[in-house]
PDB file of C-alpha atoms in Angstrom:
ATOM      1  CA  MET M 635     -21.112 -14.906  10.217  1.00 54.00           C
ATOM      2  CA  ASN M 636     -22.782 -11.470  10.400  1.00 65.00           C
ATOM      3  CA  GLY M 637     -21.361  -9.812   7.297  1.00 71.00           C
ATOM      4  CA  SER M 638     -17.980 -11.518   7.393  1.00 81.00           C
ATOM      5  CA  ALA M 639     -16.319 -13.797   4.864  1.00 88.00           C
ATOM      6  CA  ILE M 640     -13.386 -16.125   4.368  1.00 87.00           C
ATOM      7  CA  THR M 641     -11.439 -16.985   1.230  1.00 87.00           C
ATOM      8  CA  LEU M 642      -9.398 -20.084   0.545  1.00 82.00           C
ATOM      9  CA  GLY M 643      -7.893 -20.073  -2.914  1.00 78.00           C
ATOM     10  CA  SER M 644     -10.661 -19.385  -5.414  1.00 80.00           C
ATOM     11  CA  ILE M 645     -13.391 -20.307  -2.911  1.00 85.00           C
ATOM     12  CA  GLY M 646     -15.006 -17.475  -0.995  1.00 86.00           C
ATOM     13  CA  ILE M 647     -17.595 -18.053   1.703  1.00 88.00           C
ATOM     14  CA  GLY M 648     -19.707 -15.322   3.231  1.00 86.00           C
ATOM     15  CA  ASP M 649     -23.190 -14.760   4.492  1.00 84.00           C
ATOM     16  CA  ASP M 650     -25.994 -12.793   2.854  1.00 82.00           C
ATOM     17  CA  ASN M 651     -25.024  -9.639   4.764  1.00 85.00           C
ATOM     18  CA  ILE M 652     -21.595  -9.241   3.134  1.00 87.00           C
ATOM     19  CA  ASN M 653     -20.995  -5.722   1.881  1.00 89.00           C
ATOM     20  CA  TYR M 654     -19.075  -4.548  -1.176  1.00 87.00           C
ATOM     21  CA  ALA M 655     -15.984  -3.499   0.811  1.00 88.00           C
ATOM     22  CA  THR M 656     -15.693  -6.940   2.416  1.00 90.00           C
ATOM     23  CA  LEU M 657     -16.228  -8.654  -0.923  1.00 89.00           C
ATOM     24  CA  MET M 658     -13.437  -6.624  -2.503  1.00 91.00           C
ATOM     25  CA  HIS M 659     -11.166  -7.327   0.490  1.00 92.00           C
ATOM     26  CA  GLU M 660     -11.747 -11.061   0.027  1.00 92.00           C
ATOM     27  CA  LYS M 661     -10.824 -10.687  -3.633  1.00 92.00           C
ATOM     28  CA  GLY M 662      -7.539  -9.257  -2.356  1.00 94.00           C
ATOM     29  CA  HIS M 663      -7.042 -12.508  -0.443  1.00 94.00           C
ATOM     30  CA  TYR M 664      -7.753 -14.365  -3.673  1.00 94.00           C
ATOM     31  CA  LEU M 665      -4.940 -12.420  -5.355  1.00 95.00           C
ATOM     32  CA  GLN M 666      -2.666 -13.408  -2.458  1.00 96.00           C
ATOM     33  CA  SER M 667      -3.518 -17.048  -3.143  1.00 95.00           C
ATOM     34  CA  LEU M 668      -2.567 -16.630  -6.806  1.00 95.00           C
ATOM     35  CA  ILE M 669       0.794 -15.171  -5.772  1.00 96.00           C
ATOM     36  CA  LEU M 670       1.582 -17.711  -3.045  1.00 96.00           C
ATOM     37  CA  GLY M 671      -0.023 -20.850  -4.450  1.00 95.00           C
ATOM     38  CA  PRO M 672      -0.045 -23.723  -1.948  1.00 93.00           C
ATOM     39  CA  LEU M 673       1.868 -21.616   0.585  1.00 96.00           C
ATOM     40  CA  TYR M 674      -1.214 -19.396   0.962  1.00 94.00           C
ATOM     41  CA  ILE M 675      -2.729 -21.505   3.734  1.00 93.00           C
ATOM     42  CA  PHE M 676       0.433 -21.268   5.847  1.00 96.00           C
ATOM     43  CA  VAL M 677       1.485 -17.706   5.027  1.00 96.00           C
ATOM     44  CA  ILE M 678      -1.952 -16.047   4.952  1.00 95.00           C
ATOM     45  CA  GLY M 679      -4.732 -18.447   5.941  1.00 93.00           C
ATOM     46  CA  ILE M 680      -3.560 -19.630   9.346  1.00 95.00           C
ATOM     47  CA  PRO M 681      -2.212 -16.270  10.552  1.00 96.00           C
ATOM     48  CA  SER M 682      -5.429 -14.547   9.379  1.00 94.00           C
ATOM     49  CA  ILE M 683      -7.660 -17.005  11.230  1.00 93.00           C
ATOM     50  CA  ILE M 684      -5.599 -16.629  14.402  1.00 95.00           C
ATOM     51  CA  HIS M 685      -5.740 -12.847  14.107  1.00 94.00           C
ATOM     52  CA  ALA M 686      -9.495 -12.906  13.507  1.00 90.00           C
ATOM     53  CA  SER M 687     -10.044 -15.067  16.579  1.00 92.00           C
ATOM     54  CA  VAL M 688      -8.103 -12.767  18.933  1.00 93.00           C
ATOM     55  CA  HIS M 689      -8.461  -9.351  17.319  1.00 91.00           C
ATOM     56  CA  TYR M 690     -11.364  -7.983  19.330  1.00 86.00           C
ATOM     57  CA  LYS M 691      -9.826  -9.061  22.643  1.00 90.00           C
ATOM     58  CA  LYS M 692      -6.144  -8.312  22.002  1.00 90.00           C
ATOM     59  CA  CYS M 693      -6.086  -5.455  19.489  1.00 89.00           C
ATOM     60  CA  LYS M 694      -8.197  -2.908  21.289  1.00 82.00           C
ATOM     61  CA  ASN M 695      -8.747   0.374  19.451  1.00 80.00           C
ATOM     62  CA  LYS M 696      -7.130  -0.933  16.264  1.00 86.00           C
ATOM     63  CA  ASP M 697      -8.766  -1.343  12.907  1.00 91.00           C
ATOM     64  CA  TYR M 698      -9.164  -5.014  11.920  1.00 91.00           C
ATOM     65  CA  TYR M 699      -7.082  -4.385   8.810  1.00 93.00           C
ATOM     66  CA  HIS M 700      -3.962  -3.375  10.753  1.00 94.00           C
ATOM     67  CA  PHE M 701      -2.698  -6.979  10.654  1.00 95.00           C
ATOM     68  CA  TRP M 702      -0.237  -7.512   7.814  1.00 97.00           C
ATOM     69  CA  THR M 703      -2.220 -10.252   6.008  1.00 97.00           C
ATOM     70  CA  GLU M 704      -5.288  -8.014   5.900  1.00 96.00           C
ATOM     71  CA  ALA M 705      -3.344  -4.868   4.987  1.00 97.00           C
ATOM     72  CA  TRP M 706      -1.656  -6.701   2.098  1.00 97.00           C
ATOM     73  CA  ALA M 707      -5.026  -7.957   0.823  1.00 96.00           C
ATOM     74  CA  ASN M 708      -6.273  -4.358   0.860  1.00 96.00           C
ATOM     75  CA  ARG M 709      -3.191  -3.093  -0.987  1.00 96.00           C
ATOM     76  CA  LEU M 710      -3.677  -5.746  -3.679  1.00 95.00           C
ATOM     77  CA  ARG M 711      -7.357  -4.863  -3.880  1.00 94.00           C
ATOM     78  CA  ASP M 712      -6.524  -1.180  -4.290  1.00 93.00           C
ATOM     79  CA  LYS M 713      -3.833  -1.753  -6.894  1.00 92.00           C
ATOM     80  CA  TYR M 714      -5.379  -4.445  -9.080  1.00 87.00           C
ATOM     81  CA  LEU M 715      -9.116  -4.361  -8.513  1.00 82.00           C
ATOM     82  CA  LEU M 716     -10.311  -0.892  -7.657  1.00 73.00           C
ATOM     83  CA  GLU M 717      -8.249   0.874 -10.312  1.00 65.00           C
ATOM     84  CA  THR M 718      -9.696  -1.415 -13.002  1.00 62.00           C
ATOM     85  CA  GLU M 719     -13.246  -0.377 -12.078  1.00 59.00           C
ATOM     86  CA  GLN M 720     -12.737   3.287 -12.910  1.00 53.00           C
TER      87      GLN M 720
END
């Protein structure tokens, strides 16, 4: 997986090379799953997997986190996780 991860509900899967920023981003996805419940797979999971599979070919010169599912996970991370660490 080379430093990447995936989250489905409360289950997060990543390899040994995952960094802190990616871990915190995946926690943002976890917060999305708490908000959406069983709709998470359809609203976030499937669109995120599709985006991840085409990003590097279709989204040239764009940050991976430009896609709305990823941007929302980062906003949740920033609001609820990073501010609690300070």
